[in-house]
Short mmCIF file of C-alpha atoms and ligand atoms in Angstrom, two decimals:
data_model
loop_
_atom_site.label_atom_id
_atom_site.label_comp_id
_atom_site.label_asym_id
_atom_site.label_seq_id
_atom_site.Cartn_x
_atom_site.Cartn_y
_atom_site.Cartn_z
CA UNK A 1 147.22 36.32 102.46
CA UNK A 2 143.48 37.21 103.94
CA UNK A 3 140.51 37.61 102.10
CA UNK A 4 137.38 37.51 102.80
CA UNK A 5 133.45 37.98 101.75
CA UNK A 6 130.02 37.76 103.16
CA UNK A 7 126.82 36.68 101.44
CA UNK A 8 123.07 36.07 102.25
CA UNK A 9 121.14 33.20 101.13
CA UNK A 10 117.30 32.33 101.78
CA UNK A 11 115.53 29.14 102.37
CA UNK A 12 113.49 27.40 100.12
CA UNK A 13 110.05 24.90 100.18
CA UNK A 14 110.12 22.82 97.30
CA UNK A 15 106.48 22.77 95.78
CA UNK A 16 107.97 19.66 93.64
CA UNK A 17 109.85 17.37 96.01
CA UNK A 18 113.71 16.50 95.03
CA UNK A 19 113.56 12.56 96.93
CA UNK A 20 116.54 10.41 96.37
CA UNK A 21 120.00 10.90 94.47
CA UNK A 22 121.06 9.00 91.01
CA UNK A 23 124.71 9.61 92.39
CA UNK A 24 125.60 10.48 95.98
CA UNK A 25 128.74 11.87 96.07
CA UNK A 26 127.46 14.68 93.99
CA UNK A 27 123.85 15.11 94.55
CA UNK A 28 122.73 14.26 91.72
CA UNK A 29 118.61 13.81 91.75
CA UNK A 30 116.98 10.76 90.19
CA UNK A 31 114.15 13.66 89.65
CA UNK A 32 113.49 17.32 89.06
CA UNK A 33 111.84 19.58 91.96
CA UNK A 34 110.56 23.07 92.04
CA UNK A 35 110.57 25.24 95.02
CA UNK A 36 109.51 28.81 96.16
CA UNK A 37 112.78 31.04 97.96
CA UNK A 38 111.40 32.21 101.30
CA UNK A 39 112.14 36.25 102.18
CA UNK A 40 111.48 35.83 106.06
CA UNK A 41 114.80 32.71 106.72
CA UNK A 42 117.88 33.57 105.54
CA UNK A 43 121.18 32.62 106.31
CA UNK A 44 124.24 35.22 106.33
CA UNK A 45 127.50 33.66 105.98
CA UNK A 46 131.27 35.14 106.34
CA UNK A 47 134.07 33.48 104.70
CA UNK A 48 138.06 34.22 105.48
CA UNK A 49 140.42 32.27 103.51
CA UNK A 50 143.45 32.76 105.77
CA UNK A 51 147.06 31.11 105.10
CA UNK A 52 147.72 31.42 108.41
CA UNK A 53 145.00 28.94 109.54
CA UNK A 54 145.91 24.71 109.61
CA UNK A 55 142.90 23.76 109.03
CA UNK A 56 138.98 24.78 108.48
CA UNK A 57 136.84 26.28 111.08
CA UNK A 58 133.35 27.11 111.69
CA UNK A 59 131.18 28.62 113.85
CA UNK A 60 127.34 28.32 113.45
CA UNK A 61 124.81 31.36 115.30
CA UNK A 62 128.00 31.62 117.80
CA UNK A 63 128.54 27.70 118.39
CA UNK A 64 131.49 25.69 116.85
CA UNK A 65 130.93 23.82 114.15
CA UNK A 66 132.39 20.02 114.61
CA UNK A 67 132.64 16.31 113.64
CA UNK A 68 130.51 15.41 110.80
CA UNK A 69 129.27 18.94 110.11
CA UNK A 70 132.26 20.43 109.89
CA UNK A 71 134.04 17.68 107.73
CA UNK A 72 130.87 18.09 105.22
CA UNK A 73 132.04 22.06 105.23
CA UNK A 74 135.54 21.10 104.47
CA UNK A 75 134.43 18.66 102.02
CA UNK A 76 132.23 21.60 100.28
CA UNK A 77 135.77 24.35 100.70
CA UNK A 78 138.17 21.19 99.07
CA UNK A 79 135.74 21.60 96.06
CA UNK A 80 136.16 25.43 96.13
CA UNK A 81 139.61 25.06 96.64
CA UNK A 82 139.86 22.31 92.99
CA UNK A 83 138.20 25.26 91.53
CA UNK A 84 140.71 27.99 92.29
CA UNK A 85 143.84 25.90 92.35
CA UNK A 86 144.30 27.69 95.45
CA UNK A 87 144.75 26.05 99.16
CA UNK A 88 144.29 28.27 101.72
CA UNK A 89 142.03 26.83 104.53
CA UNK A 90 139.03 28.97 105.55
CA UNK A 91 137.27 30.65 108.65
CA UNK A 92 133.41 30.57 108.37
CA UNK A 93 131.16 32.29 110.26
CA UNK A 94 127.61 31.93 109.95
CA UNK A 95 123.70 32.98 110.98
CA UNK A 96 120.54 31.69 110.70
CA UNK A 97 117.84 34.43 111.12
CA UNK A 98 115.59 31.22 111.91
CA UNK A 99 115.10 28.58 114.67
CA UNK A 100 117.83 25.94 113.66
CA UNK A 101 117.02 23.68 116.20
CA UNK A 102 113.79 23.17 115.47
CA UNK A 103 114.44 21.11 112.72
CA UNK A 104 114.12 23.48 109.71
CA UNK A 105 115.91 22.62 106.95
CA UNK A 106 118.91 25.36 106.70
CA UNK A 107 121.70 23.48 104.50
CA UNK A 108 119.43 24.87 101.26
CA UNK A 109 120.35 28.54 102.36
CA UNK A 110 123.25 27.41 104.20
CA UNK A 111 125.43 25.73 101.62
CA UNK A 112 124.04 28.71 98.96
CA UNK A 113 125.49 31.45 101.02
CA UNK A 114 128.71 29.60 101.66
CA UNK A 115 128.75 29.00 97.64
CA UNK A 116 128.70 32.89 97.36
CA UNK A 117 130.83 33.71 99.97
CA UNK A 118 133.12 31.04 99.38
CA UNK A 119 133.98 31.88 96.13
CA UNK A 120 133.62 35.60 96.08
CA UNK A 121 136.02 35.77 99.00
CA UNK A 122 138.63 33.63 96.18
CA UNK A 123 138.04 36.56 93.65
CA UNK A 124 135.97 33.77 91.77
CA UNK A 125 133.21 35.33 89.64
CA UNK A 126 130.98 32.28 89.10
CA UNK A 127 127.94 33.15 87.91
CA UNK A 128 124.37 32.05 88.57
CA UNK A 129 124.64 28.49 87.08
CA UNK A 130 127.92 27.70 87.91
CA UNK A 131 126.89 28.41 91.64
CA UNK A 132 123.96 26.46 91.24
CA UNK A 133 126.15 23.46 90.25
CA UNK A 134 128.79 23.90 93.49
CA UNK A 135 126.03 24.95 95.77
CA UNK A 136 124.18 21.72 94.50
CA UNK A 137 127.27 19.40 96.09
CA UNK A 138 126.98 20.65 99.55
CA UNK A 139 123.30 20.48 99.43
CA UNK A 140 121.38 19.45 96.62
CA UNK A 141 117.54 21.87 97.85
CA UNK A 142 120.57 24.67 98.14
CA UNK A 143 121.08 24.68 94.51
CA UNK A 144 117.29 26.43 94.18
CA UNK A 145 118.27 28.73 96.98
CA UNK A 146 120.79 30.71 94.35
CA UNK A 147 117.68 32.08 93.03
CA UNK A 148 114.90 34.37 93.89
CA UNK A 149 111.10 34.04 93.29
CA UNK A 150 110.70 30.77 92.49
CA UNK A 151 113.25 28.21 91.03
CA UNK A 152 113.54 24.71 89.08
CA UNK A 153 116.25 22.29 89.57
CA UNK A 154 116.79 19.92 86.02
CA UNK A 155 117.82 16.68 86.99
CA UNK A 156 120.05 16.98 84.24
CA UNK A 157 121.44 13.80 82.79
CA UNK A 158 125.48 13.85 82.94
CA UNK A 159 127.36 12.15 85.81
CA UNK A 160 130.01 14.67 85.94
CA UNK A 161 126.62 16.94 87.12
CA UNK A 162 127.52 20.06 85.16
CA UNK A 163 123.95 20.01 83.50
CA UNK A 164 122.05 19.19 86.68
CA UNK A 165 121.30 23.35 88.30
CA UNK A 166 118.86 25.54 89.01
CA UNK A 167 117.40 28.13 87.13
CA UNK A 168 114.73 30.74 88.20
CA UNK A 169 110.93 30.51 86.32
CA UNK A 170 109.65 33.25 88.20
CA UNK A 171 111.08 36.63 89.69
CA UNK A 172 110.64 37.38 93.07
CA UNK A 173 108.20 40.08 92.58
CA UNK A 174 106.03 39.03 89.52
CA UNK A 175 103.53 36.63 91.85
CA UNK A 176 102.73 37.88 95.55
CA UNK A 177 101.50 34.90 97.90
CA UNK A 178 102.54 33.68 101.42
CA UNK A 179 104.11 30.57 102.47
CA UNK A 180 103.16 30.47 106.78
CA UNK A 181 105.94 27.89 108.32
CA UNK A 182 104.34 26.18 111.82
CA UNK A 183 106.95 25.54 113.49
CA UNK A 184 106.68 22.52 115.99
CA UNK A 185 108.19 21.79 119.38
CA UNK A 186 111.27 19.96 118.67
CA UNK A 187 110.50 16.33 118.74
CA UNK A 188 113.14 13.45 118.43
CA UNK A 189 116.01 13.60 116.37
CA UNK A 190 114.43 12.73 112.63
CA UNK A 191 116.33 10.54 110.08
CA UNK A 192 118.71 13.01 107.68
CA UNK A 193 117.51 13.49 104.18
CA UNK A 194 120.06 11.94 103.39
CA UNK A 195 119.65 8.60 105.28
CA UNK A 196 116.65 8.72 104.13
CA UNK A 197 116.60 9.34 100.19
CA UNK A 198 119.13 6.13 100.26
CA UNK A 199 116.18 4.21 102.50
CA UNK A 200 114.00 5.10 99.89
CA UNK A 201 114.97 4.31 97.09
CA UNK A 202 117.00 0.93 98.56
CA UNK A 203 113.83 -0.19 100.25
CA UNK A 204 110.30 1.45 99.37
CA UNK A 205 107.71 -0.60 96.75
CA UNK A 206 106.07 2.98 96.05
CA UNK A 207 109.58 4.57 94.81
CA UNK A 208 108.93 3.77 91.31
CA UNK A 209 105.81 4.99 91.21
CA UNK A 210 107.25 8.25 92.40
CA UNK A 211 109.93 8.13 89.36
CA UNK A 212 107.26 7.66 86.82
CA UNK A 213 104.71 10.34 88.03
CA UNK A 214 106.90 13.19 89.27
CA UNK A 215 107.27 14.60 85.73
CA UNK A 216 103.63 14.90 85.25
CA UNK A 217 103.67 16.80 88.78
CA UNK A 218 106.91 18.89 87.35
CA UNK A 219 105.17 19.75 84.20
CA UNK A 220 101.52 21.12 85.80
CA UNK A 221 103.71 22.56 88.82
CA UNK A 222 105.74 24.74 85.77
CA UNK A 223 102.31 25.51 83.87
CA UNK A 224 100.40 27.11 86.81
CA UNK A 225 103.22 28.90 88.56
CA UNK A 226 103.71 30.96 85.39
CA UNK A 227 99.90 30.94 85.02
CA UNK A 228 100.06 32.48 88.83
CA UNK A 229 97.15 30.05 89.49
CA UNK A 230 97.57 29.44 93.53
CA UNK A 231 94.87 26.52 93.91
CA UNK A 232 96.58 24.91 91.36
CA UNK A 233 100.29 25.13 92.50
CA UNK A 234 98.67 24.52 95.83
CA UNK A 235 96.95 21.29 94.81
CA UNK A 236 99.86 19.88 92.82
CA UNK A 237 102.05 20.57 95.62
CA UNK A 238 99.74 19.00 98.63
CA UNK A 239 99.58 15.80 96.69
CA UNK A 240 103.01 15.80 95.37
CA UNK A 241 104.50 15.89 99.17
CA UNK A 242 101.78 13.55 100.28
CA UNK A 243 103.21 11.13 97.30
CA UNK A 244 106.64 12.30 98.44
CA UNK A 245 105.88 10.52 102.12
CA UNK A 246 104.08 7.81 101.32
CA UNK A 247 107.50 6.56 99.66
CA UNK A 248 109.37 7.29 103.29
CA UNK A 249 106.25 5.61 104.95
CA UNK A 250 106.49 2.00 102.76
CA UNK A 251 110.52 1.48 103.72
CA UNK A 252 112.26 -0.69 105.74
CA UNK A 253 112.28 0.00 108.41
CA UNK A 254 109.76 2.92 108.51
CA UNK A 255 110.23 6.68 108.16
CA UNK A 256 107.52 8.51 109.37
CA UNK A 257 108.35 12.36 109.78
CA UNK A 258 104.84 13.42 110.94
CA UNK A 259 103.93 13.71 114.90
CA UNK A 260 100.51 14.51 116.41
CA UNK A 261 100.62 17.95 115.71
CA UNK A 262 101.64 17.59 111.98
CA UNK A 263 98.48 15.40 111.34
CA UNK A 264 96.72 18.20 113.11
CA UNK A 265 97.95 20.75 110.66
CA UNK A 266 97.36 18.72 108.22
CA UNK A 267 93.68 18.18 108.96
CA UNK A 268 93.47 21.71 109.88
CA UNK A 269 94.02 23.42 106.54
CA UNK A 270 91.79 20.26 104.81
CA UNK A 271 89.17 22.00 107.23
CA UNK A 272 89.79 25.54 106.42
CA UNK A 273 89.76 25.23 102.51
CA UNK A 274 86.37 23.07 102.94
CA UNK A 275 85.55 26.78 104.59
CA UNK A 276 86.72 28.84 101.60
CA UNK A 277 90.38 29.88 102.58
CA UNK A 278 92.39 28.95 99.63
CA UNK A 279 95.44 27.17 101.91
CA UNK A 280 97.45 24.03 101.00
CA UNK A 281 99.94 22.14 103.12
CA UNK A 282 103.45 20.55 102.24
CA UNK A 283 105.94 18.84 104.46
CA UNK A 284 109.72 17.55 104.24
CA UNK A 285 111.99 15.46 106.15
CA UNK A 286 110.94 16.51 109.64
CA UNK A 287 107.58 17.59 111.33
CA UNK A 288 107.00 20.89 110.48
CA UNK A 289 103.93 21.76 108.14
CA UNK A 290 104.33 24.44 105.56
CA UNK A 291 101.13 26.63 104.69
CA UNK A 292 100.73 28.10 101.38
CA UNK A 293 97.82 30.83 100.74
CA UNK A 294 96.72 34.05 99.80
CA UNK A 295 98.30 37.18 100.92
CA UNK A 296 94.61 38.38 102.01
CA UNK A 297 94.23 35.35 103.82
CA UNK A 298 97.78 35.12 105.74
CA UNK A 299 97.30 36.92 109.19
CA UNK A 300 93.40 34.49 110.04
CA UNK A 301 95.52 31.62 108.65
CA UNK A 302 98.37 31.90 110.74
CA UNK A 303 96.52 32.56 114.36
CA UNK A 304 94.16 29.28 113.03
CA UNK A 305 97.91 27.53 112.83
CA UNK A 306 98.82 29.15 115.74
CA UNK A 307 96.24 27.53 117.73
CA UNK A 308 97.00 23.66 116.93
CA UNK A 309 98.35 22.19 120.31
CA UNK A 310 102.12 21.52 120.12
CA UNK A 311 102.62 24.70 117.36
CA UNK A 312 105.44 26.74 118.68
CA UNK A 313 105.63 29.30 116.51
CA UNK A 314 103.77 30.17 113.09
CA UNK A 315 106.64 32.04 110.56
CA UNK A 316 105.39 34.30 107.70
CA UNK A 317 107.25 34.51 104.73
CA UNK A 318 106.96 35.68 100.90
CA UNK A 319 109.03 35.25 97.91
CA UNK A 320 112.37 36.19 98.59
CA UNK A 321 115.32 37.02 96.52
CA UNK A 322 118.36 35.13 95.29
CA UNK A 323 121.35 34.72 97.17
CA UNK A 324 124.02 38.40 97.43
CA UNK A 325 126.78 39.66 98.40
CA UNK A 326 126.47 41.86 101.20
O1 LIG B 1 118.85 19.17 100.07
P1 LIG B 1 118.58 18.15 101.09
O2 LIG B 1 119.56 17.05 101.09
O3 LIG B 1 118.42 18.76 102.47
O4 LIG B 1 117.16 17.45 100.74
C1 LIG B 1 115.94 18.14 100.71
C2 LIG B 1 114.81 17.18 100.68
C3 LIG B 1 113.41 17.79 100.82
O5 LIG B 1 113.44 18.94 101.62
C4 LIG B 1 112.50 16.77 101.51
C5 LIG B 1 112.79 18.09 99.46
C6 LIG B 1 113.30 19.30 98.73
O6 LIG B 1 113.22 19.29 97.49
O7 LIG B 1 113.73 20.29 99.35
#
């Protein structure tokens, strides 16, 4: 027996920060978060179940896929696997249309095209929710990615996780703005989300005032994306990710995410909305700044981004759809 199905996935910038789990082993949030899919990084996965293969293998933009990456692949296909009652092992093959390397986050699109794939490949017809919830346990940000436009992920409040998914509050093409990605030199090797949700909430004095304020930010976030109001998505956002790090920068020991040219960014787009240009920043775990602003405003923003020293690259992207089957 072969079989075997390939799907697309895009990334996604949440706008409402998901920052530390209530459970681990099933990425389940201690908090809502609300993020906008991104048309210009996707991620195009292949997946063969094969009973002729031993075991799982992987290869990522031609590279194999091994040690802890792969075993957190097989981990993903076991739960794939429960859900079949099927045990085949599986070849994947997958493509990032982005710079990996440089420290973008790809497991949001990555573990939402292997949901698809994964599962259409089985004959498994999950639906939107259901592959919310698996593509949630590979990566929790990936459970957004199953949806265009822009997304929410409930916390939800069961620990078996079946109520804790995504679900779309805007279609792709109902709001038209730009998120610009400056991409930064690759730096050192950053602490994992993952490492550094458990820091968080283990360690940082500020965590609980995160807990008790991100609702408020979940609640405007929800009222002026359907109100299509960008300086207020933008400002909710900007001060929602700087709340977001100054949780990472309080534990112990330290995370700090930002280099030099992040705090330039940052202090860059402060500059240019003092000027007019309606542009607000947002950040996650690594040190690449995130610029979102007007379509009319896009091309003067990006060169201004472009010409921060230590900015490799300045990425353009709009809403993008949910994850297919291609
Ligand atoms: O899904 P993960 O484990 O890669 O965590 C994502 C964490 C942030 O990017 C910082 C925030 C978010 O909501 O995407």
């Amino acid at each position: 027996m072969s079989s075997h199905a390939t799907a697309r996935a895009c990334s996604n910038i949440a706008l409402v920060k998901y920052w530390g789990k209530r459970q681990a082993a099933l990425n389940l949030p201690v908090n809502g978060s609300i993020s906008m899919t991104l048309d210009g990084m996707h991620t195009t996965t292949t997946v063969t179940w094969d009973d002729a293969l031993s075991r799982d293998a992987a290869e990522l933009n031609g590279a194999a896929v091994t040690g802890e990456a792969l075993d957190r692949l097989s981990l993903f296909l076991d739960r794939v696997r429960v859900i079949w009652g099927e045990a085949p092992r599986a070849r994947v093959v997958t493509q990032n249309n982005f710079p990996t390397a440089a420290g973008l986050a790809s497991s949001a699109s990555g573990f939402a095209a292997l949901a698809l794939a994964s599962t259409a490949a089985a004959g498994l017809d999950l639906g939107q929710r259901d592959l919310s919830v698996l593509a949630r346990q590979g990566s929790g940000s990936a459970s957004r990615s199953i949806f265009g436009g822009f997304a929410e992920w409930k916390r939800g409040e069961r620990e078996d996780g079946i109520d804790s998914y995504a679900e779309q509050i805007l279609a792709q093409d109902a709001w038209d703005v730009r998120m610009l990605v400056a991409v930064l030199a690759p730096g050192p090797k950053s602490v994992s989300s993952r490492a550094g949700m458990t820091r968080t909430v283990e360690t940082s004095p500020m965590y609980p005032a995160w807990v008790a304020t991100v609702g408020a930010d979940l609640d405007a976030m929800r009222e002026a994306i359907a109100a299509r109001d960008l300086s207020r998505v933008g400002a909710v956002a900007e001060a929602n990710c700087l709340k977001m790090h100054a949780t990472m920068h309080t534990t112990l020991p330290a995370i700090l995410y930002w280099q030099p040219p992040t705090v330039a960014l940052m202090h860059r787009v402060t500059a240019l909305r003092a000027e007019g240009m309606t542009c607000y920043f947002t950040i996650d775990a690594g040190p690449n700044v995130k610029v979102l602003c007007a379509p009319g405003e896009a091309e003067r923003l990006a060169a201004e981004l472009a010409g921060v020293s230590g900015v490799q690259e300045v990425l353009t992207c709009r809403p993008g759809p949910g994850a297919t089957l291609l």
